[in-house]
Coordinates of C-alpha atoms and ligand atoms in Angstrom, one line a residue:
M1 CA 0.3 -0.1 0.0
T2 CA 1.4 3.3 -1.1
G3 CA 0.8 6.7 1.2
F4 CA -1.1 9.5 0.1
D5 CA 1.6 11.8 -0.6
D6 CA 3.8 9.1 -2.3
F7 CA 1.0 8.2 -4.3
V8 CA 0.5 11.7 -5.9
D9 CA 4.2 12.1 -6.4
I10 CA 4.0 9.0 -8.3
I11 CA 1.0 10.1 -10.1
K12 CA 3.1 13.4 -11.0
A13 CA 5.9 11.7 -12.3
A14 CA 4.0 9.6 -14.6
G15 CA 1.9 12.4 -15.6
E16 CA 3.9 14.0 -18.2
A17 CA 3.9 13.1 -22.0
T18 CA 7.4 12.3 -22.4
R19 CA 7.6 10.2 -19.2
L20 CA 4.5 8.4 -20.0
R21 CA 6.2 7.5 -23.3
L22 CA 9.2 6.3 -21.4
L23 CA 7.1 4.2 -19.2
A24 CA 5.3 2.8 -22.0
L25 CA 8.7 1.8 -23.9
L26 CA 10.1 0.3 -20.7
S27 CA 7.3 -2.0 -19.8
Q28 CA 8.5 -3.8 -23.1
G29 CA 11.5 -4.1 -22.0
E30 CA 15.1 -2.8 -20.5
L31 CA 16.5 -0.2 -22.9
S32 CA 19.6 2.1 -22.2
V33 CA 19.8 5.7 -22.1
K34 CA 21.1 6.0 -25.8
D35 CA 18.3 3.7 -27.2
L36 CA 15.4 5.6 -25.6
T37 CA 16.9 9.2 -26.8
D38 CA 17.2 7.9 -30.4
I39 CA 13.5 6.5 -30.3
L40 CA 12.0 9.9 -28.5
G41 CA 14.4 11.9 -30.8
Q42 CA 14.9 14.3 -27.6
S43 CA 18.2 15.4 -26.4
Q44 CA 20.0 12.7 -23.6
P45 CA 20.4 15.6 -20.9
R46 CA 16.5 16.0 -21.4
V47 CA 15.5 12.2 -21.6
S48 CA 17.8 11.7 -18.6
R49 CA 15.8 14.5 -16.3
H50 CA 12.7 12.7 -17.0
L51 CA 14.6 9.1 -16.1
K52 CA 15.9 11.0 -12.9
L53 CA 12.2 12.0 -12.0
L54 CA 10.6 8.6 -12.9
A55 CA 13.4 6.8 -10.8
R56 CA 12.9 9.1 -8.4
A57 CA 9.4 8.4 -8.1
G58 CA 10.4 4.5 -7.6
L59 CA 8.7 3.7 -11.0
V60 CA 11.7 2.7 -12.8
V61 CA 15.3 1.5 -11.9
R62 CA 18.8 2.5 -13.0
V63 CA 21.6 -0.1 -13.5
A64 CA 24.8 1.4 -14.9
E65 CA 27.3 -0.8 -16.9
G66 CA 30.6 0.8 -17.5
S67 CA 29.9 3.8 -19.7
W68 CA 26.2 3.1 -20.3
A69 CA 23.2 2.9 -18.1
Y70 CA 20.1 0.4 -18.3
F71 CA 16.4 1.5 -17.2
R72 CA 13.7 -0.8 -16.1
I73 CA 10.2 -0.8 -14.7
A74 CA 10.8 -1.5 -10.9
E75 CA 9.3 -4.3 -9.6
T76 CA 8.9 -3.5 -6.0
G77 CA 5.8 -2.1 -4.4
G78 CA 3.6 -2.9 -7.2
R79 CA 5.2 -0.7 -9.5
A80 CA 5.2 -2.9 -12.3
D81 CA 1.7 -3.5 -11.9
F82 CA 1.1 -0.1 -11.8
V83 CA 2.8 0.9 -14.9
R84 CA 1.3 -1.7 -16.9
R85 CA -2.3 -0.7 -16.0
L86 CA -1.4 2.9 -16.8
V87 CA 0.1 1.8 -20.0
G88 CA -2.5 -0.4 -20.7
E89 CA -5.1 2.6 -20.9
I90 CA -3.2 4.2 -23.5
D91 CA -4.7 4.1 -27.0
P92 CA -1.9 1.7 -29.0
E93 CA -3.2 3.9 -32.2
D94 CA -1.9 6.9 -30.7
P95 CA 0.5 8.6 -33.2
R96 CA 3.4 8.9 -30.1
M97 CA 2.6 5.3 -29.1
T98 CA 2.8 4.0 -32.7
H99 CA 6.2 6.2 -33.8
D100 CA 7.7 4.9 -30.7
R101 CA 6.8 1.3 -31.2
L102 CA 8.2 1.7 -34.9
A103 CA 11.3 3.3 -33.8
L104 CA 11.8 0.7 -30.8
E105 CA 11.5 -2.0 -33.6
R106 CA 14.1 0.0 -35.8
V107 CA 16.5 0.0 -32.7
R108 CA 16.2 -3.5 -32.2
K109 CA 16.7 -4.5 -35.7
R110 CA 19.8 -2.2 -35.9
H111 CA 21.1 -4.1 -32.7
R112 CA 20.4 -7.5 -34.5
E113 CA 22.2 -6.6 -37.6
Q114 CA 25.2 -5.7 -35.7
A115 CA 25.0 -9.0 -34.0
E116 CA 24.9 -10.6 -36.9
A117 CA 27.3 -8.8 -39.1
Y118 CA 29.7 -9.5 -36.1
F119 CA 29.0 -13.1 -35.8
S120 CA 29.2 -13.7 -39.8
R121 CA 32.8 -12.1 -39.4
I122 CA 33.9 -14.4 -36.7
A123 CA 32.0 -17.5 -37.1
A124 CA 34.9 -19.3 -38.4
S125 CA 37.1 -18.2 -35.4
W126 CA 34.2 -18.7 -32.7
D127 CA 35.6 -21.7 -31.2
T128 CA 38.7 -19.9 -30.3
I129 CA 37.4 -16.7 -29.4
R130 CA 34.9 -18.5 -26.8
S131 CA 38.1 -20.2 -25.0
L132 CA 39.7 -16.9 -24.7
H133 CA 37.5 -15.8 -22.2
V134 CA 36.5 -18.8 -20.4
P135 CA 38.1 -21.9 -18.4
E136 CA 36.4 -23.9 -20.9
S137 CA 37.4 -27.4 -19.7
A138 CA 36.3 -26.7 -16.2
L139 CA 33.2 -25.2 -17.3
E140 CA 32.2 -27.9 -20.2
A141 CA 32.8 -30.3 -17.1
A142 CA 30.4 -28.6 -14.7
I143 CA 27.7 -28.1 -17.0
V144 CA 27.9 -32.1 -18.1
Q145 CA 27.7 -32.9 -14.1
A146 CA 24.8 -30.3 -13.6
V147 CA 22.8 -31.6 -16.7
G148 CA 23.5 -35.1 -15.3
A149 CA 22.9 -38.6 -17.2
N150 CA 18.9 -37.7 -17.6
D151 CA 17.7 -39.4 -20.7
M152 CA 15.8 -36.3 -22.2
E153 CA 13.5 -36.5 -24.8
H154 CA 14.4 -32.6 -26.1
M155 CA 17.0 -29.7 -25.7
I156 CA 16.9 -26.8 -27.2
D157 CA 19.9 -24.7 -27.2
L158 CA 19.4 -20.9 -27.9
G159 CA 21.8 -19.1 -30.0
T160 CA 23.5 -22.5 -30.6
G161 CA 26.3 -20.6 -32.5
T162 CA 28.7 -23.4 -33.7
G163 CA 26.5 -26.2 -31.8
R164 CA 28.9 -26.4 -29.0
M165 CA 26.2 -27.5 -26.4
L166 CA 24.5 -29.9 -28.7
E167 CA 27.9 -31.5 -29.0
L168 CA 28.6 -31.7 -25.7
L169 CA 25.1 -33.1 -24.2
C170 CA 24.6 -35.2 -27.4
G171 CA 24.5 -38.5 -25.0
V172 CA 21.9 -36.9 -22.4
Y173 CA 18.9 -36.1 -25.1
R174 CA 17.3 -38.1 -27.8
R175 CA 16.5 -34.9 -29.7
G176 CA 18.5 -31.9 -30.0
T177 CA 17.5 -28.7 -31.8
G178 CA 19.8 -25.3 -32.0
I179 CA 18.4 -21.9 -33.0
D180 CA 20.5 -19.2 -34.2
S181 CA 20.1 -16.2 -36.4
S182 CA 23.5 -16.4 -38.2
R183 CA 23.5 -18.2 -41.5
E184 CA 27.5 -18.6 -41.1
M185 CA 27.2 -20.2 -37.7
M186 CA 24.8 -22.8 -38.8
A187 CA 26.7 -23.6 -41.8
I188 CA 29.8 -24.5 -38.9
A189 CA 27.2 -26.2 -36.8
R190 CA 25.7 -28.5 -39.4
A191 CA 29.2 -29.3 -40.7
K192 CA 30.5 -30.2 -36.8
L193 CA 27.6 -32.2 -36.0
A194 CA 27.8 -34.4 -39.2
A195 CA 31.5 -34.9 -38.4
A196 CA 30.6 -36.0 -34.8
S197 CA 27.6 -38.3 -36.2
I198 CA 25.4 -36.2 -34.3
F199 CA 22.2 -37.0 -36.3
H200 CA 19.8 -36.8 -33.5
A201 CA 20.3 -32.9 -33.7
H202 CA 19.3 -30.3 -36.2
V203 CA 20.1 -26.5 -36.0
Q204 CA 17.7 -24.2 -37.6
L205 CA 17.2 -20.3 -38.3
G206 CA 15.5 -18.2 -36.1
D207 CA 15.5 -15.3 -33.8
I208 CA 15.4 -16.2 -30.2
S209 CA 13.8 -13.3 -29.2
R210 CA 11.0 -14.3 -31.1
L211 CA 10.5 -17.9 -30.4
E212 CA 7.6 -20.0 -31.9
P213 CA 5.7 -22.1 -29.1
D214 CA 5.7 -24.9 -31.5
I215 CA 9.6 -25.5 -30.9
G216 CA 8.9 -26.7 -27.3
P217 CA 8.3 -28.4 -25.4
A218 CA 11.9 -29.1 -24.0
D219 CA 13.1 -31.0 -21.0
L220 CA 16.6 -28.6 -21.0
I221 CA 16.9 -25.2 -22.3
T222 CA 20.7 -23.8 -22.7
L223 CA 21.6 -20.3 -23.1
H224 CA 25.5 -20.5 -23.5
Q225 CA 27.2 -17.2 -23.8
V226 CA 24.2 -15.8 -25.6
L227 CA 22.4 -13.3 -23.0
H228 CA 24.8 -10.5 -23.0
Y229 CA 24.2 -9.7 -26.8
F230 CA 20.6 -8.5 -25.6
D231 CA 19.5 -5.2 -24.1
D232 CA 17.1 -7.3 -22.1
P233 CA 18.4 -10.6 -21.2
G234 CA 14.9 -11.2 -19.2
T235 CA 12.6 -11.3 -21.9
I236 CA 14.6 -13.9 -23.5
I237 CA 14.2 -16.0 -20.5
E238 CA 10.8 -15.1 -20.2
Q239 CA 9.9 -16.1 -23.5
A240 CA 11.8 -19.4 -23.4
A241 CA 10.3 -20.7 -19.9
P242 CA 6.8 -21.7 -21.5
L243 CA 8.5 -24.1 -23.6
L244 CA 10.0 -26.0 -20.6
R245 CA 8.1 -29.3 -19.4
K246 CA 7.0 -29.4 -15.9
R247 CA 10.2 -30.0 -14.1
G248 CA 12.5 -29.0 -17.1
R249 CA 15.6 -26.6 -16.4
M250 CA 17.0 -23.8 -18.2
L251 CA 21.1 -24.0 -18.0
I252 CA 22.4 -20.4 -18.0
V253 CA 26.1 -19.7 -18.7
D254 CA 27.4 -16.2 -18.9
F255 CA 29.7 -13.6 -17.6
A256 CA 29.4 -12.1 -14.0
P257 CA 29.2 -8.0 -14.0
H258 CA 32.6 -6.7 -15.3
E259 CA 34.1 -3.4 -16.6
L260 CA 35.6 -4.7 -20.2
E261 CA 34.1 -1.8 -22.1
F262 CA 36.0 -3.4 -25.1
L263 CA 34.0 -6.4 -25.4
R264 CA 31.3 -3.8 -26.4
K265 CA 33.5 -2.4 -29.1
E266 CA 35.1 -5.1 -30.6
H267 CA 32.8 -8.3 -29.8
A268 CA 29.1 -6.8 -29.8
H269 CA 28.3 -7.5 -26.3
R270 CA 25.2 -5.4 -25.3
R271 CA 25.3 -6.0 -21.5
L272 CA 28.7 -6.2 -19.2
G273 CA 27.7 -9.3 -17.7
L274 CA 24.8 -10.7 -15.5
S275 CA 24.1 -10.4 -11.7
Q276 CA 23.0 -12.9 -9.0
G277 CA 20.2 -10.2 -8.5
Q278 CA 19.5 -9.4 -12.0
M279 CA 19.2 -13.3 -12.5
E280 CA 16.8 -13.9 -9.4
G281 CA 14.7 -11.1 -10.7
W282 CA 14.6 -12.6 -14.3
A283 CA 14.2 -16.3 -13.3
G284 CA 11.0 -15.1 -10.7
A285 CA 9.5 -13.3 -13.6
A286 CA 9.5 -16.2 -15.8
G287 CA 8.1 -18.5 -13.0
L288 CA 12.0 -20.3 -12.4
E289 CA 13.9 -20.4 -9.5
I290 CA 17.8 -20.6 -9.4
S291 CA 18.6 -24.3 -8.2
G292 CA 22.4 -24.1 -9.1
F293 CA 24.9 -21.8 -9.4
E294 CA 28.9 -22.1 -10.1
A295 CA 31.5 -19.3 -11.0
F296 CA 34.8 -19.8 -12.7
P297 CA 37.0 -17.0 -12.8
K298 CA 39.7 -16.8 -15.5
K299 CA 42.8 -14.3 -15.2
G300 CA 44.3 -13.0 -18.3
A301 CA 46.2 -9.7 -18.8
G302 CA 44.0 -7.1 -17.3
K303 CA 41.2 -9.0 -18.7
D304 CA 39.6 -10.8 -15.7
L305 CA 36.4 -12.2 -16.5
T306 CA 33.9 -14.5 -14.5
A307 CA 32.1 -17.0 -16.3
C308 CA 29.0 -18.1 -14.2
L309 CA 27.0 -21.3 -14.8
W310 CA 23.1 -20.9 -13.3
V311 CA 20.4 -23.6 -13.8
L312 CA 17.0 -22.4 -13.3
S313 CA 14.4 -24.8 -12.6
S314 CA 10.5 -24.3 -13.1
T315 CA 8.6 -24.6 -9.9
Ligands
SAM1 C1 28.7 -15.9 -28.7 S1 27.7 -16.7 -29.4 C2 27.5 -18.4 -28.5 C3 27.3 -19.8 -29.3 C4 27.1 -20.9 -28.4 N1 26.2 -20.9 -27.7 C5 28.6 -21.2 -27.7 O1 28.6 -20.9 -26.5 O2 29.5 -21.6 -28.5 C6 26.0 -16.0 -29.6 C7 25.4 -16.8 -30.6 O3 23.8 -16.4 -30.3 C8 23.4 -15.9 -31.8 N2 22.4 -14.8 -31.5 C9 22.5 -13.7 -31.2 N3 21.4 -13.0 -31.4 C10 20.7 -13.6 -31.5 C11 19.0 -14.0 -31.7 N4 18.5 -12.9 -31.9 N5 18.4 -14.9 -32.1 C12 19.4 -16.2 -32.4 N6 20.7 -15.9 -32.7 C13 20.9 -14.8 -32.1 C14 24.8 -15.7 -32.6 O4 24.4 -15.8 -33.8 C15 25.7 -16.3 -31.8 O5 25.9 -17.8 -32.6

Protein backbone atom coordinates (compact mmCIF):
# COMPACT_ATOMS: atom_id res chain seq x y z
CA MET A 1 0.00 0.00 0.00
CA THR A 2 1.40 3.44 -0.93
CA GLY A 3 1.00 6.50 1.32
CA PHE A 4 -1.23 9.34 0.01
CA ASP A 5 1.58 11.86 -0.57
CA ASP A 6 3.83 9.25 -2.17
CA PHE A 7 1.01 8.29 -4.49
CA VAL A 8 0.51 11.91 -5.55
CA ASP A 9 4.26 12.06 -6.36
CA ILE A 10 4.01 8.86 -8.39
CA ILE A 11 1.05 10.13 -10.42
CA LYS A 12 2.80 13.47 -10.98
CA ALA A 13 5.94 11.68 -12.17
CA ALA A 14 3.97 9.59 -14.66
CA GLY A 15 1.66 12.45 -15.66
CA GLU A 16 3.78 14.04 -18.39
CA ALA A 17 3.87 13.13 -22.08
CA THR A 18 7.56 12.21 -22.44
CA ARG A 19 7.61 10.33 -19.14
CA LEU A 20 4.49 8.39 -20.08
CA ARG A 21 6.16 7.48 -23.39
CA LEU A 22 9.24 6.35 -21.44
CA LEU A 23 7.08 4.14 -19.21
CA ALA A 24 5.34 2.67 -22.26
CA LEU A 25 8.73 1.91 -23.84
CA LEU A 26 10.26 0.44 -20.69
CA SER A 27 7.24 -1.77 -20.11
CA GLN A 28 8.43 -3.56 -23.27
CA GLY A 29 11.83 -4.37 -21.73
CA GLU A 30 15.07 -2.84 -20.46
CA LEU A 31 16.61 -0.14 -22.62
CA SER A 32 19.75 1.96 -22.50
CA VAL A 33 19.60 5.76 -22.24
CA LYS A 34 21.16 6.00 -25.68
CA ASP A 35 18.41 3.91 -27.28
CA LEU A 36 15.68 5.79 -25.43
CA THR A 37 17.20 9.05 -26.71
CA ASP A 38 17.25 7.74 -30.29
CA ILE A 39 13.65 6.53 -30.08
CA LEU A 40 12.22 9.71 -28.61
CA GLY A 41 14.37 12.02 -30.78
CA GLN A 42 15.08 14.22 -27.75
CA SER A 43 18.41 15.31 -26.30
CA GLN A 44 20.18 12.98 -23.88
CA PRO A 45 20.17 15.51 -20.96
CA ARG A 46 16.42 15.96 -21.41
CA VAL A 47 15.69 12.23 -21.50
CA SER A 48 18.00 11.68 -18.51
CA ARG A 49 16.16 14.38 -16.55
CA HIS A 50 12.82 12.64 -17.16
CA LEU A 51 14.29 9.26 -16.24
CA LYS A 52 15.69 10.73 -13.03
CA LEU A 53 12.20 11.93 -12.05
CA LEU A 54 10.71 8.53 -12.79
CA ALA A 55 13.48 6.86 -10.76
CA ARG A 56 12.91 9.25 -7.84
CA ALA A 57 9.23 8.26 -7.80
CA GLY A 58 10.31 4.60 -7.71
CA LEU A 59 8.73 3.80 -11.08
CA VAL A 60 11.94 2.88 -12.88
CA VAL A 61 15.30 1.50 -11.82
CA ARG A 62 18.67 2.57 -13.18
CA VAL A 63 21.39 -0.04 -13.71
CA ALA A 64 24.84 1.42 -14.46
CA GLU A 65 27.05 -0.76 -16.67
CA GLY A 66 30.43 0.69 -17.59
CA SER A 67 29.85 3.84 -19.63
CA TRP A 68 26.21 2.91 -20.35
CA ALA A 69 23.13 3.04 -18.14
CA TYR A 70 20.09 0.82 -18.51
CA PHE A 71 16.59 1.49 -17.21
CA ARG A 72 13.75 -0.86 -16.41
CA ILE A 73 10.39 -0.74 -14.69
CA ALA A 74 10.72 -1.23 -10.90
CA GLU A 75 9.33 -4.57 -9.80
CA THR A 76 8.91 -3.74 -6.12
CA GLY A 77 5.97 -2.17 -4.30
CA GLY A 78 3.49 -3.13 -7.00
CA ARG A 79 5.06 -0.50 -9.30
CA ALA A 80 5.30 -2.86 -12.27
CA ASP A 81 1.55 -3.63 -12.09
CA PHE A 82 0.76 0.04 -11.68
CA VAL A 83 2.83 0.99 -14.76
CA ARG A 84 1.31 -1.84 -16.81
CA ARG A 85 -2.22 -0.75 -15.86
CA LEU A 86 -1.38 2.85 -16.71
CA VAL A 87 0.20 1.99 -20.05
CA GLY A 88 -2.66 -0.41 -20.80
CA GLU A 89 -5.06 2.55 -20.71
CA ILE A 90 -3.30 4.32 -23.61
CA ASP A 91 -4.70 3.91 -27.12
CA PRO A 92 -1.99 1.85 -28.92
CA GLU A 93 -2.93 3.62 -32.16
CA ASP A 94 -2.10 7.05 -30.76
CA PRO A 95 0.49 8.56 -33.18
CA ARG A 96 3.10 8.88 -30.38
CA MET A 97 2.67 5.24 -29.38
CA THR A 98 2.88 4.13 -33.01
CA HIS A 99 5.98 6.27 -33.57
CA ASP A 100 7.72 4.86 -30.48
CA ARG A 101 6.77 1.26 -31.30
CA LEU A 102 8.20 1.56 -34.80
CA ALA A 103 11.30 3.41 -33.58
CA LEU A 104 11.89 0.70 -30.93
CA GLU A 105 11.57 -1.96 -33.63
CA ARG A 106 14.15 -0.07 -35.76
CA VAL A 107 16.57 0.17 -32.83
CA ARG A 108 16.21 -3.56 -32.11
CA LYS A 109 16.67 -4.37 -35.78
CA ARG A 110 19.85 -2.28 -35.85
CA HIS A 111 21.22 -4.18 -32.82
CA ARG A 112 20.31 -7.52 -34.43
CA GLU A 113 22.06 -6.52 -37.64
CA GLN A 114 25.17 -5.38 -35.75
CA ALA A 115 25.30 -8.72 -33.90
CA GLU A 116 24.68 -10.65 -37.13
CA ALA A 117 27.46 -8.76 -38.93
CA TYR A 118 29.83 -9.52 -36.06
CA PHE A 119 28.93 -13.24 -36.00
CA SER A 120 29.15 -13.64 -39.75
CA ARG A 121 32.64 -12.09 -39.54
CA ILE A 122 33.92 -14.28 -36.70
CA ALA A 123 31.95 -17.52 -37.26
CA ALA A 124 35.00 -19.47 -38.40
CA SER A 125 37.05 -18.44 -35.35
CA TRP A 126 34.26 -18.47 -32.73
CA ASP A 127 35.39 -21.70 -31.03
CA THR A 128 38.81 -20.12 -30.43
CA ILE A 129 37.38 -16.77 -29.28
CA ARG A 130 35.07 -18.52 -26.79
CA SER A 131 37.97 -20.30 -25.14
CA LEU A 132 39.91 -17.02 -24.71
CA HIS A 133 37.45 -15.69 -22.15
CA VAL A 134 36.46 -18.75 -20.12
CA PRO A 135 38.21 -21.72 -18.45
CA GLU A 136 36.46 -23.98 -20.93
CA SER A 137 37.27 -27.48 -19.73
CA ALA A 138 36.27 -26.79 -16.08
CA LEU A 139 33.11 -25.03 -17.22
CA GLU A 140 32.10 -27.77 -19.63
CA ALA A 141 32.71 -30.45 -16.99
CA ALA A 142 30.41 -28.50 -14.65
CA ILE A 143 27.74 -28.24 -17.36
CA VAL A 144 27.82 -31.98 -17.94
CA GLN A 145 27.60 -32.59 -14.20
CA ALA A 146 24.75 -30.11 -13.72
CA VAL A 147 22.73 -31.73 -16.51
CA GLY A 148 23.42 -35.22 -15.12
CA ALA A 149 22.90 -38.50 -16.91
CA ASN A 150 19.17 -37.90 -17.33
CA ASP A 151 17.66 -39.46 -20.37
CA MET A 152 15.84 -36.49 -21.86
CA GLU A 153 13.45 -36.33 -24.73
CA HIS A 154 14.23 -32.86 -26.06
CA MET A 155 16.96 -30.25 -25.57
CA ILE A 156 16.84 -26.79 -27.15
CA ASP A 157 20.02 -24.72 -27.44
CA LEU A 158 19.18 -21.04 -27.96
CA GLY A 159 21.86 -19.06 -29.80
CA THR A 160 23.56 -22.35 -30.62
CA GLY A 161 26.37 -20.79 -32.69
CA THR A 162 28.71 -23.57 -33.76
CA GLY A 163 26.53 -26.09 -31.89
CA ARG A 164 28.93 -26.71 -29.01
CA MET A 165 26.21 -27.39 -26.40
CA LEU A 166 24.42 -29.85 -28.71
CA GLU A 167 27.73 -31.62 -29.22
CA LEU A 168 28.75 -31.63 -25.53
CA LEU A 169 25.40 -32.94 -24.31
CA CYS A 170 24.59 -35.25 -27.23
CA GLY A 171 24.51 -38.29 -24.91
CA VAL A 172 21.68 -37.06 -22.71
CA TYR A 173 18.93 -36.07 -25.16
CA ARG A 174 17.00 -38.06 -27.73
CA ARG A 175 16.26 -34.99 -29.86
CA GLY A 176 18.25 -31.76 -29.98
CA THR A 177 17.30 -28.44 -31.58
CA GLY A 178 19.69 -25.53 -32.00
CA ILE A 179 18.42 -22.08 -32.99
CA ASP A 180 20.55 -19.24 -34.25
CA SER A 181 20.14 -16.14 -36.42
CA SER A 182 23.54 -16.37 -38.14
CA ARG A 183 23.66 -18.39 -41.36
CA GLU A 184 27.45 -18.57 -41.09
CA MET A 185 27.28 -20.03 -37.56
CA MET A 186 24.57 -22.47 -38.70
CA ALA A 187 26.72 -23.71 -41.55
CA ILE A 188 29.59 -24.47 -39.16
CA ALA A 189 27.25 -26.11 -36.62
CA ARG A 190 25.78 -28.39 -39.31
CA ALA A 191 29.22 -29.42 -40.51
CA LYS A 192 30.46 -30.09 -36.96
CA LEU A 193 27.39 -32.13 -35.95
CA ALA A 194 27.69 -34.23 -39.10
CA ALA A 195 31.43 -34.74 -38.57
CA ALA A 196 30.72 -35.97 -35.02
CA SER A 197 27.93 -38.26 -36.35
CA ILE A 198 25.36 -36.48 -34.20
CA PHE A 199 22.27 -37.12 -36.29
CA HIS A 200 19.67 -36.71 -33.52
CA ALA A 201 20.24 -32.94 -33.36
CA HIS A 202 19.46 -30.34 -35.97
CA VAL A 203 19.96 -26.60 -36.17
CA GLN A 204 17.58 -24.06 -37.60
CA LEU A 205 17.68 -20.39 -38.46
CA GLY A 206 15.58 -18.29 -36.10
CA ASP A 207 15.39 -15.28 -33.86
CA ILE A 208 15.40 -16.27 -30.19
CA SER A 209 13.75 -12.98 -29.23
CA ARG A 210 10.64 -14.19 -31.12
CA LEU A 211 10.39 -17.85 -30.28
CA GLU A 212 7.60 -19.91 -31.82
CA PRO A 213 5.79 -21.95 -29.13
CA ASP A 214 5.75 -25.03 -31.37
CA ILE A 215 9.52 -25.56 -31.02
CA GLY A 216 8.81 -26.85 -27.47
CA PRO A 217 8.26 -28.59 -25.19
CA ALA A 218 11.78 -29.23 -23.92
CA ASP A 219 13.31 -30.86 -20.86
CA LEU A 220 16.41 -28.71 -21.08
CA ILE A 221 17.04 -25.28 -22.60
CA THR A 222 20.58 -23.95 -22.80
CA LEU A 223 21.69 -20.34 -23.28
CA HIS A 224 25.45 -20.52 -23.44
CA GLN A 225 27.25 -17.17 -23.85
CA VAL A 226 24.21 -15.64 -25.49
CA LEU A 227 22.33 -13.35 -23.10
CA HIS A 228 24.97 -10.57 -22.99
CA TYR A 229 24.17 -9.85 -26.67
CA PHE A 230 20.70 -8.62 -25.64
CA ASP A 231 19.67 -5.36 -24.00
CA ASP A 232 16.99 -7.18 -22.08
CA PRO A 233 18.10 -10.73 -21.20
CA GLY A 234 15.03 -11.10 -18.98
CA THR A 235 12.64 -11.13 -21.94
CA ILE A 236 14.61 -13.95 -23.58
CA ILE A 237 14.35 -16.01 -20.38
CA GLU A 238 10.67 -15.15 -19.99
CA GLN A 239 9.87 -16.18 -23.56
CA ALA A 240 11.80 -19.42 -23.31
CA ALA A 241 10.38 -20.54 -19.93
CA PRO A 242 6.95 -21.63 -21.28
CA LEU A 243 8.74 -24.03 -23.63
CA LEU A 244 9.96 -26.06 -20.65
CA ARG A 245 8.21 -29.24 -19.60
CA LYS A 246 7.19 -29.63 -15.95
CA ARG A 247 10.40 -30.04 -13.93
CA GLY A 248 12.36 -28.88 -16.97
CA ARG A 249 15.54 -26.84 -16.51
CA MET A 250 17.20 -23.88 -18.13
CA LEU A 251 20.96 -23.79 -18.05
CA ILE A 252 22.54 -20.37 -18.52
CA VAL A 253 26.22 -19.60 -18.90
CA ASP A 254 27.27 -15.99 -18.99
CA PHE A 255 29.70 -13.52 -17.48
CA ALA A 256 29.48 -12.02 -14.00
CA PRO A 257 29.38 -8.18 -14.00
CA HIS A 258 32.63 -6.72 -15.36
CA GLU A 259 33.97 -3.46 -16.75
CA LEU A 260 35.59 -4.57 -19.99
CA GLU A 261 34.14 -1.99 -22.36
CA PHE A 262 36.20 -3.32 -25.26
CA LEU A 263 33.88 -6.34 -25.37
CA ARG A 264 31.13 -3.94 -26.51
CA LYS A 265 33.25 -2.31 -29.17
CA GLU A 266 35.12 -5.33 -30.46
CA HIS A 267 32.81 -8.25 -29.72
CA ALA A 268 29.27 -6.82 -30.02
CA HIS A 269 28.42 -7.40 -26.34
CA ARG A 270 25.59 -5.21 -25.03
CA ARG A 271 25.48 -6.11 -21.34
CA LEU A 272 28.68 -6.10 -19.30
CA GLY A 273 27.83 -9.32 -17.49
CA LEU A 274 24.79 -10.42 -15.51
CA SER A 275 24.49 -10.19 -11.73
CA GLN A 276 23.03 -12.71 -9.32
CA GLY A 277 20.34 -10.17 -8.35
CA GLN A 278 19.36 -9.64 -11.99
CA MET A 279 19.21 -13.37 -12.58
CA GLU A 280 16.98 -13.86 -9.51
CA GLY A 281 14.62 -11.16 -10.80
CA TRP A 282 14.49 -12.54 -14.36
CA ALA A 283 14.03 -16.12 -13.14
CA GLY A 284 11.23 -15.09 -10.76
CA ALA A 285 9.45 -13.12 -13.50
CA ALA A 286 9.63 -16.20 -15.73
CA GLY A 287 8.22 -18.50 -13.01
CA LEU A 288 11.59 -20.21 -12.49
CA GLU A 289 13.93 -20.43 -9.51
CA ILE A 290 17.71 -20.63 -9.33
CA SER A 291 18.52 -24.18 -8.27
CA GLY A 292 22.24 -24.17 -9.00
CA PHE A 293 25.10 -21.70 -9.39
CA GLU A 294 28.84 -21.94 -9.94
CA ALA A 295 31.46 -19.33 -10.88
CA PHE A 296 34.58 -19.85 -13.01
CA PRO A 297 37.09 -17.00 -12.88
CA LYS A 298 39.67 -16.66 -15.64
CA LYS A 299 42.70 -14.41 -15.21
CA GLY A 300 44.28 -12.74 -18.19
CA ALA A 301 46.45 -9.64 -18.63
CA GLY A 302 44.06 -7.03 -17.18
CA LYS A 303 41.10 -8.82 -18.74
CA ASP A 304 39.86 -10.90 -15.81
CA LEU A 305 36.44 -12.37 -16.44
CA THR A 306 34.26 -14.75 -14.47
CA ALA A 307 31.96 -17.10 -16.32
CA CYS A 308 28.91 -18.17 -14.31
CA LEU A 309 26.71 -21.21 -14.64
CA TRP A 310 23.13 -20.84 -13.46
CA VAL A 311 20.58 -23.63 -13.39
CA LEU A 312 16.97 -22.42 -13.35
CA SER A 313 14.21 -24.88 -12.60
CA SER A 314 10.52 -24.63 -13.18
CA THR A 315 8.70 -24.26 -9.87
C1 LIG B 1 28.64 -15.93 -28.50
S1 LIG B 1 27.77 -16.94 -29.54
C2 LIG B 1 27.51 -18.35 -28.53
C3 LIG B 1 27.31 -19.58 -29.34
C4 LIG B 1 27.21 -20.86 -28.54
N1 LIG B 1 26.09 -20.85 -27.62
C5 LIG B 1 28.50 -21.11 -27.82
O1 LIG B 1 28.60 -20.85 -26.62
O2 LIG B 1 29.45 -21.50 -28.50
C6 LIG B 1 26.18 -16.18 -29.52
C7 LIG B 1 25.27 -16.73 -30.57
O3 LIG B 1 23.99 -16.12 -30.41
C8 LIG B 1 23.46 -15.90 -31.71
N2 LIG B 1 22.43 -14.87 -31.63
C9 LIG B 1 22.58 -13.57 -31.31
N3 LIG B 1 21.38 -12.94 -31.37
C10 LIG B 1 20.48 -13.89 -31.75
C11 LIG B 1 19.08 -13.87 -32.00
N4 LIG B 1 18.36 -12.75 -31.85
N5 LIG B 1 18.47 -15.01 -32.38
C12 LIG B 1 19.19 -16.16 -32.52
N6 LIG B 1 20.51 -16.24 -32.30
C13 LIG B 1 21.15 -15.12 -31.92
C14 LIG B 1 24.65 -15.47 -32.53
O4 LIG B 1 24.45 -15.64 -33.92
C15 LIG B 1 25.73 -16.39 -31.98
O5 LIG B 1 25.85 -17.57 -32.73
